[in-house]
CSV table of C-alpha atoms and ligand atoms in Angstrom, one decimal:
chain,number,residue,atom,x,y,z
A,877,MET,CA,95.9,117.4,117.1
A,878,SER,CA,98.3,119.4,119.8
A,879,ILE,CA,102.0,118.5,119.5
A,880,VAL,CA,103.4,118.3,123.1
A,881,ALA,CA,107.0,117.5,124.1
A,882,THR,CA,106.8,115.2,126.9
A,883,GLU,CA,109.5,113.3,129.4
A,884,LYS,CA,107.1,110.2,129.6
A,885,ARG,CA,108.2,107.0,128.1
A,886,ASP,CA,106.9,105.8,124.7
A,887,ILE,CA,104.6,102.8,125.4
A,888,ARG,CA,105.6,101.3,122.2
A,889,ALA,CA,109.4,101.2,123.4
A,890,LEU,CA,108.1,98.4,125.8
A,891,SER,CA,108.4,94.9,124.6
A,892,LEU,CA,105.4,92.4,125.5
A,893,PRO,CA,107.1,91.0,128.5
A,894,GLU,CA,108.1,94.6,129.6
A,895,MET,CA,104.2,95.5,129.5
A,896,GLU,CA,103.4,92.3,131.4
A,897,THR,CA,105.5,93.3,134.2
A,898,ALA,CA,104.3,96.9,134.2
A,899,LEU,CA,100.5,96.0,134.4
A,900,ALA,CA,101.2,93.2,136.8
A,901,ASP,CA,102.6,95.6,139.0
A,902,TRP,CA,99.5,97.9,138.8
A,903,GLY,CA,97.4,94.4,139.7
A,904,GLU,CA,96.1,93.8,136.2
A,905,PRO,CA,95.7,90.2,134.9
A,906,ARG,CA,98.3,88.7,132.5
A,907,PHE,CA,95.9,88.9,129.4
A,908,ARG,CA,95.7,92.8,129.7
A,909,ALA,CA,99.2,93.2,128.4
A,910,ARG,CA,98.2,91.2,125.4
A,911,GLN,CA,95.2,93.4,124.9
A,912,LEU,CA,97.3,96.6,125.3
A,913,TYR,CA,99.8,95.1,122.6
A,914,GLU,CA,97.5,94.4,120.2
A,915,TRP,CA,95.9,97.9,120.3
A,916,LEU,CA,99.3,99.2,119.9
A,917,TRP,CA,100.8,96.9,117.1
A,918,VAL,CA,97.9,95.2,115.5
A,919,LYS,CA,95.1,97.8,115.5
A,920,MET,CA,97.6,100.5,115.5
A,921,VAL,CA,95.7,103.0,117.4
A,922,LYS,CA,97.1,106.4,118.1
A,923,ASP,CA,95.3,107.2,121.2
A,924,PHE,CA,94.8,105.4,124.4
A,925,ASP,CA,91.1,106.5,124.6
A,926,ASP,CA,90.5,104.3,121.6
A,927,MET,CA,91.5,100.9,123.5
A,928,THR,CA,87.8,100.4,124.3
A,929,ASN,CA,88.3,96.9,125.9
A,930,LEU,CA,90.5,98.3,128.7
A,931,SER,CA,88.8,100.0,131.6
A,932,LYS,CA,88.8,103.9,131.9
A,933,GLU,CA,90.9,103.7,135.0
A,934,LEU,CA,93.6,101.7,133.2
A,935,ARG,CA,93.6,104.1,130.3
A,936,ALA,CA,93.8,107.2,132.6
A,937,ARG,CA,96.7,105.3,134.2
A,938,LEU,CA,98.5,104.5,130.9
A,939,LYS,CA,97.9,108.2,129.9
A,940,GLU,CA,99.6,109.5,133.1
A,941,GLN,CA,102.6,107.1,132.9
A,942,PHE,CA,103.2,106.7,129.3
A,943,THR,CA,102.8,108.5,125.9
A,944,LEU,CA,102.1,107.3,122.4
A,945,PHE,CA,104.6,108.6,120.1
A,946,ALA,CA,102.5,107.9,116.9
A,947,LEU,CA,103.0,109.6,113.6
A,948,PHE,CA,100.1,111.7,112.2
A,949,GLU,CA,99.2,112.5,108.5
A,950,ASP,CA,100.0,116.0,107.9
A,951,LYS,CA,99.8,116.2,104.0
A,952,VAL,CA,99.5,114.1,101.1
A,953,GLN,CA,100.5,114.9,97.6
A,954,HIS,CA,99.7,113.0,94.5
A,955,SER,CA,102.1,113.0,91.6
A,956,ALA,CA,100.7,112.8,87.8
A,957,ASP,CA,102.6,109.5,87.6
A,958,GLY,CA,100.8,107.9,90.6
A,959,THR,CA,103.6,108.7,93.2
A,960,VAL,CA,102.3,109.7,96.3
A,961,LYS,CA,104.1,111.6,99.0
A,962,THR,CA,103.1,111.9,102.6
A,963,ARG,CA,104.4,114.3,105.0
A,964,TRP,CA,104.0,113.0,108.6
A,965,ILE,CA,104.2,115.0,112.0
A,966,THR,CA,106.0,113.6,114.8
A,967,HIS,CA,104.8,113.9,118.4
A,968,ASP,CA,107.4,116.5,118.9
A,969,GLY,CA,106.4,118.6,115.9
A,970,HIS,CA,109.0,117.4,113.5
A,971,ARG,CA,107.9,116.8,109.8
A,972,ILE,CA,109.2,113.9,107.9
A,973,GLU,CA,108.3,112.3,104.5
A,974,SER,CA,107.5,109.0,103.0
A,975,VAL,CA,106.9,108.2,99.1
A,976,LEU,CA,104.8,105.4,97.7
A,977,ILE,CA,106.0,104.5,94.2
A,978,PRO,CA,103.4,102.1,92.3
A,979,VAL,CA,104.8,100.3,89.3
A,980,ARG,CA,101.5,98.6,88.2
A,981,GLU,CA,102.7,96.9,85.1
A,982,ASP,CA,105.3,94.7,87.6
A,983,GLU,CA,102.7,94.7,90.3
A,984,ARG,CA,105.3,96.5,92.6
A,985,TYR,CA,104.2,98.8,95.3
A,986,THR,CA,107.2,100.3,96.9
A,987,VAL,CA,107.4,102.5,100.0
A,988,CYS,CA,110.4,104.8,100.5
A,989,VAL,CA,110.8,105.6,104.2
A,990,SER,CA,112.8,108.1,106.2
A,991,THR,CA,114.9,107.1,109.2
A,992,GLN,CA,116.1,110.4,110.6
A,993,VAL,CA,114.3,114.1,110.7
A,994,GLY,CA,117.0,115.6,108.4
A,995,CYS,CA,120.4,114.2,107.9
A,996,SER,CA,123.8,114.8,109.2
A,997,LEU,CA,125.8,113.8,106.0
A,998,THR,CA,125.3,116.9,103.6
A,999,CYS,CA,125.4,115.5,100.2
A,1000,ALA,CA,125.9,118.3,98.0
A,1001,PHE,CA,123.2,117.3,95.6
A,1002,CYS,CA,120.5,116.5,98.4
A,1003,ALA,CA,117.8,118.7,99.9
A,1004,THR,CA,117.6,116.6,103.0
A,1005,GLY,CA,121.1,117.0,103.7
A,1006,ARG,CA,120.6,120.9,103.7
A,1007,MET,CA,118.1,120.6,106.7
A,1008,GLY,CA,120.9,119.1,109.1
A,1009,ARG,CA,120.0,116.3,111.5
A,1010,LYS,CA,117.4,117.0,114.1
A,1011,ARG,CA,116.9,113.6,115.5
A,1012,ASN,CA,116.8,109.8,114.7
A,1013,LEU,CA,113.3,108.5,114.2
A,1014,GLU,CA,112.3,105.7,116.7
A,1015,SER,CA,111.7,102.1,115.2
A,1016,ALA,CA,108.0,102.7,115.8
A,1017,GLU,CA,107.9,105.9,113.8
A,1018,ILE,CA,109.8,104.0,110.6
A,1019,PHE,CA,107.3,101.1,111.1
A,1020,ASP,CA,104.3,103.7,111.3
A,1021,GLN,CA,105.2,105.0,107.8
A,1022,VAL,CA,105.1,101.7,106.2
A,1023,THR,CA,101.9,100.8,107.8
A,1024,GLY,CA,100.3,104.3,107.1
A,1025,VAL,CA,101.5,104.0,103.2
A,1026,ASN,CA,100.5,100.4,103.2
A,1027,ALA,CA,96.8,101.5,104.0
A,1028,GLN,CA,97.1,104.1,101.1
A,1029,SER,CA,98.4,101.7,98.8
A,1030,ILE,CA,95.3,99.3,99.6
A,1031,GLU,CA,93.1,102.4,99.1
A,1032,ALA,CA,94.6,103.7,95.9
A,1033,PHE,CA,95.4,100.7,94.1
A,1034,GLY,CA,93.8,97.9,95.8
A,1035,ARG,CA,97.2,96.2,96.6
A,1036,PRO,CA,99.4,96.1,99.6
A,1037,LEU,CA,103.0,97.1,99.5
A,1038,THR,CA,105.4,94.6,98.2
A,1039,ASN,CA,108.6,96.6,98.9
A,1040,VAL,CA,110.1,98.7,101.4
A,1041,VAL,CA,113.2,101.0,100.7
A,1042,TYR,CA,115.2,102.7,103.4
A,1043,MET,CA,116.1,105.7,101.1
A,1044,GLY,CA,114.0,108.6,102.5
A,1045,MET,CA,115.4,111.1,104.7
A,1046,GLY,CA,118.3,110.3,106.7
A,1047,GLU,CA,121.1,107.8,106.8
A,1048,PRO,CA,119.6,104.4,108.1
A,1049,LEU,CA,123.1,103.0,109.4
A,1050,LEU,CA,123.4,106.1,111.6
A,1051,THR,CA,120.4,105.0,113.4
A,1052,TYR,CA,121.3,101.4,113.4
A,1053,ALA,CA,119.5,99.9,116.3
A,1054,ASN,CA,116.3,101.7,115.2
A,1055,THR,CA,116.5,100.7,111.5
A,1056,MET,CA,117.1,96.9,112.6
A,1057,GLU,CA,114.2,97.1,115.0
A,1058,SER,CA,111.7,98.2,112.5
A,1059,ILE,CA,113.0,95.6,109.9
A,1060,ALA,CA,112.5,93.0,112.5
A,1061,ARG,CA,108.9,94.2,113.0
A,1062,LEU,CA,108.2,94.3,109.3
A,1063,THR,CA,109.3,90.7,108.9
A,1064,ALA,CA,107.8,89.3,111.8
A,1065,PRO,CA,104.8,87.3,111.2
A,1066,PRO,CA,101.4,88.7,112.0
A,1067,PRO,CA,100.0,89.7,114.3
A,1068,GLN,CA,103.4,91.0,115.6
A,1069,GLY,CA,104.5,92.1,112.5
A,1070,LEU,CA,103.5,92.6,108.7
A,1071,GLY,CA,105.1,89.2,107.7
A,1072,MET,CA,107.2,90.9,104.9
A,1073,ALA,CA,109.9,88.9,103.3
A,1074,ALA,CA,113.5,90.2,104.2
A,1075,ARG,CA,114.3,90.1,100.5
A,1076,ARG,CA,111.8,92.8,99.8
A,1077,ILE,CA,113.3,95.1,101.8
A,1078,THR,CA,116.5,97.4,100.7
A,1079,VAL,CA,118.5,99.5,103.1
A,1080,SER,CA,120.4,102.2,101.2
A,1081,THR,CA,123.5,103.8,102.6
A,1082,ALA,CA,125.6,106.6,101.8
A,1083,GLY,CA,128.7,104.4,102.8
A,1084,ILE,CA,129.7,103.6,106.4
A,1085,ALA,CA,132.3,100.8,105.9
A,1086,LYS,CA,132.0,99.6,109.7
A,1087,MET,CA,128.4,99.5,109.9
A,1088,ILE,CA,128.3,97.5,106.7
A,1089,ARG,CA,130.5,94.8,108.3
A,1090,LYS,CA,128.3,95.1,111.3
A,1091,LEU,CA,125.1,94.2,109.2
A,1092,ALA,CA,127.0,91.2,107.9
A,1093,ASP,CA,128.1,90.2,111.4
A,1094,ASP,CA,124.6,90.6,112.8
A,1095,GLY,CA,122.8,88.4,110.2
A,1096,PHE,CA,121.2,91.1,108.2
A,1097,ARG,CA,118.8,89.2,105.6
A,1098,SER,CA,117.7,92.1,103.4
A,1099,ASN,CA,119.3,93.9,100.4
A,1100,LEU,CA,122.0,96.6,100.5
A,1101,ALA,CA,122.2,99.5,98.3
A,1102,LEU,CA,125.3,101.9,98.3
A,1103,SER,CA,124.7,105.3,96.9
A,1104,LEU,CA,127.6,105.4,95.1
A,1105,HIS,CA,127.2,108.7,92.7
A,1106,ALA,CA,130.9,108.7,91.7
A,1107,ALA,CA,133.2,106.2,91.0
A,1108,ASP,CA,136.6,107.7,92.2
A,1109,ASP,CA,137.3,109.4,95.4
A,1110,ARG,CA,138.0,112.7,94.2
A,1111,LYS,CA,134.7,113.2,92.6
A,1112,ARG,CA,133.0,111.1,95.7
A,1113,ASN,CA,134.7,113.4,98.1
A,1114,GLU,CA,133.3,116.5,96.1
A,1115,ILE,CA,129.7,115.4,96.5
A,1116,MET,CA,129.8,113.3,99.6
A,1117,PRO,CA,131.7,114.4,102.5
A,1118,ILE,CA,131.3,111.0,104.1
A,1119,ASN,CA,133.7,109.6,101.5
A,1120,GLU,CA,136.7,111.3,103.1
A,1121,SER,CA,136.5,109.1,106.3
A,1122,ASN,CA,135.0,106.1,104.2
A,1123,ASN,CA,136.9,106.0,100.7
A,1124,LEU,CA,136.1,103.6,98.1
A,1125,ALA,CA,138.7,101.1,98.9
A,1126,ALA,CA,137.3,100.8,102.5
A,1127,LEU,CA,133.7,100.5,101.1
A,1128,MET,CA,134.8,97.8,98.4
A,1129,GLU,CA,136.4,95.7,101.2
A,1130,ALA,CA,133.3,96.0,103.4
A,1131,LEU,CA,130.9,95.1,100.6
A,1132,GLU,CA,133.3,92.2,99.9
A,1133,TYR,CA,133.0,91.2,103.4
A,1134,PHE,CA,129.2,91.7,103.6
A,1135,TYR,CA,128.7,89.4,100.5
A,1136,LYS,CA,131.1,86.8,101.7
A,1137,LYS,CA,128.9,86.6,104.9
A,1138,THR,CA,125.5,87.0,103.8
A,1139,LYS,CA,125.3,86.4,100.0
A,1140,ASN,CA,122.7,89.2,100.1
A,1141,ARG,CA,121.8,91.4,97.1
A,1142,ILE,CA,124.0,94.5,96.8
A,1143,SER,CA,123.3,97.3,94.3
A,1144,TYR,CA,125.0,100.7,93.5
A,1145,GLU,CA,122.7,103.7,93.1
A,1146,TYR,CA,124.2,106.3,90.7
A,1147,ILE,CA,122.7,109.6,90.1
A,1148,ALA,CA,124.0,110.9,86.9
A,1149,PHE,CA,125.0,114.6,87.1
A,1150,GLU,CA,125.5,116.3,83.7
A,1151,ARG,CA,129.2,116.3,82.8
A,1152,PHE,CA,130.1,115.4,86.4
A,1153,ASN,CA,130.1,111.9,86.6
A,1154,ASP,CA,128.4,110.8,83.4
A,1155,SER,CA,131.4,110.4,80.8
A,1156,LEU,CA,132.5,107.4,79.4
A,1157,GLU,CA,135.7,107.7,81.5
A,1158,ASP,CA,133.3,107.6,84.5
A,1159,ALA,CA,131.6,104.6,83.1
A,1160,ALA,CA,134.8,102.6,82.8
A,1161,ARG,CA,135.6,103.5,86.4
A,1162,LEU,CA,132.4,102.1,87.7
A,1163,VAL,CA,132.7,99.1,85.5
A,1164,GLN,CA,136.1,98.6,87.5
A,1165,LEU,CA,134.1,98.9,90.6
A,1166,CYS,CA,131.6,96.0,89.4
A,1167,ARG,CA,134.4,93.7,89.1
A,1168,ARG,CA,135.0,92.9,92.6
A,1169,GLN,CA,134.5,89.8,94.5
A,1170,PHE,CA,130.7,90.3,94.6
A,1171,PRO,CA,128.1,90.4,92.1
A,1172,VAL,CA,126.3,94.0,92.0
A,1173,ARG,CA,123.7,95.5,90.0
A,1174,VAL,CA,123.7,99.2,89.2
A,1175,ASN,CA,120.7,101.5,89.0
A,1176,ILE,CA,121.4,104.8,87.2
A,1177,ILE,CA,119.0,107.5,88.5
A,1178,GLU,CA,117.8,110.6,86.8
A,1179,TYR,CA,118.8,113.6,88.7
A,1180,ASN,CA,116.1,116.2,89.9
A,1181,PRO,CA,117.7,119.6,90.3
A,1182,ILE,CA,117.3,121.3,93.6
A,1183,GLU,CA,117.3,125.1,94.0
A,1184,GLY,CA,120.7,126.5,94.7
A,1185,VAL,CA,122.6,123.3,93.6
A,1186,VAL,CA,125.0,123.6,90.8
A,1187,PHE,CA,124.3,119.9,89.5
A,1188,GLU,CA,122.2,119.5,86.3
A,1189,LYS,CA,120.3,116.5,85.2
A,1190,SER,CA,122.3,114.4,82.6
A,1191,ASP,CA,121.4,114.8,79.0
A,1192,GLU,CA,119.4,111.9,77.6
A,1193,ASN,CA,122.1,111.0,75.2
A,1194,ARG,CA,124.9,111.0,77.5
A,1195,LEU,CA,122.9,109.1,80.1
A,1196,ASN,CA,122.1,106.3,77.4
A,1197,ALA,CA,125.5,106.2,76.3
A,1198,PHE,CA,126.7,105.9,79.9
A,1199,ALA,CA,124.4,103.1,80.4
A,1200,ALA,CA,125.2,101.4,77.1
A,1201,CYS,CA,128.8,101.3,78.2
A,1202,LEU,CA,128.1,99.5,81.4
A,1203,ALA,CA,125.8,96.9,79.6
A,1204,ARG,CA,128.5,96.2,76.9
A,1205,GLU,CA,131.0,95.4,79.6
A,1206,GLY,CA,128.6,92.9,81.1
A,1207,VAL,CA,127.3,95.0,84.1
A,1208,THR,CA,123.6,94.4,85.0
A,1209,VAL,CA,122.2,97.9,84.7
A,1210,THR,CA,118.8,99.8,84.9
A,1211,VAL,CA,118.0,103.3,84.4
A,1212,ARG,CA,115.5,104.7,86.7
A,1213,ARG,CA,113.6,107.5,85.3
A,1214,SER,CA,112.6,109.9,88.3
A,1215,ARG,CA,109.1,109.5,89.6
A,1216,GLY,CA,107.2,112.1,91.6
A,1217,LYS,CA,109.3,115.1,90.4
A,1218,ASP,CA,106.1,117.3,90.4
A,1219,ILE,CA,105.7,117.0,93.8
A,1220,ASP,CA,109.3,116.9,95.0
A,1221,ALA,CA,109.3,113.3,95.9
A,1222,ALA,CA,112.1,112.0,93.8
A,1223,CYS,CA,115.6,111.0,94.9
A,1224,GLY,CA,117.2,113.9,97.0
A,1225,GLN,CA,114.1,116.2,97.0
A,1226,LEU,CA,112.8,115.2,100.3
A,1227,ALA,CA,112.9,118.4,102.6
A,1228,ASN,CA,109.3,119.2,103.7
A,1229,LYS,CA,108.8,121.9,101.3
A,1230,GLY,CA,105.3,121.3,99.9
B,2694,SF4,S1,121.8,111.8,100.1
B,2694,SF4,FE1,121.1,110.5,101.9
B,2694,SF4,S2,122.9,110.5,103.1
B,2694,SF4,FE2,123.3,112.3,101.7
B,2694,SF4,S3,122.6,113.9,102.7
B,2694,SF4,FE3,120.7,113.1,101.5
B,2694,SF4,S4,119.5,111.9,103.0
B,2694,SF4,FE4,121.5,112.3,103.7
């Protein structure tokens, strides 16, 4: 496959009515647009030449005027624990990653998708943040990750995806329109979309207060996860520069607003770093953040050390004591053992290495 940078418009950026108008201008009958739409969104072809019920002339004209910015599989890695990491290549030569996390006991097959090429937020513990941000992913490129990984899940485990988490490379709320458009397509009934329940989708944010409020105002129906990672501003500033402009007070107010308006599920993601945020005092501060005007659950995540980063993974005893302290105070807490470590697919490790 050759990668060509082009000024042509992506055909998948057109809605069905826009396709109808474009093809009507070329003298094509109305049903042609629906055929084209089905090739693009139901059969998910990646080349105009595969649209066999369109005439050769029409295909040539489409190719001349438009392009099809699909994702192509670049590399697939399988972890010993069943996790599958896929590296995709975009039409303009960027590489991005998605991760399939199967939990067979619970019949849960989750894909973690990327929303940007790299990330601008430079969290201190994250490999993606070190790449810088190259560009946002188009909604179709986010959707392609889900359909591609869905096919992998069916092939490997005989089961389609049950959950989608927006926790891969990038900050989903900084590419808001594309994130929302991709969710609209995931939740749209077939054949337009995958018919996935909105509650099976979780968007994870590093914490941008005004965008959390916007989600609420826009009638967002999915779950929201805040990558908290520290329960006081001093420590959070140290590892997540975004906290300097979106401190915990602002985030808590935004989450309260979000919950009041949507009643959607909120969780805090909390990576435990050895002797940085895993003491009992840290746990007590986190308990306070869980006692706000909205219910919240906490996911404590095992850290996967990254080359050149000073943070270490919390010692098992400290991590257990931390979690026990939260549970004693009535907080709903889960400890997530890291998955896909051996293929750099775990939280914070996505950086196109392998
Ligand atoms: S943790 Fe998320 S928000 Fe922070 S740099 Fe990494 S990808 Fe960006």
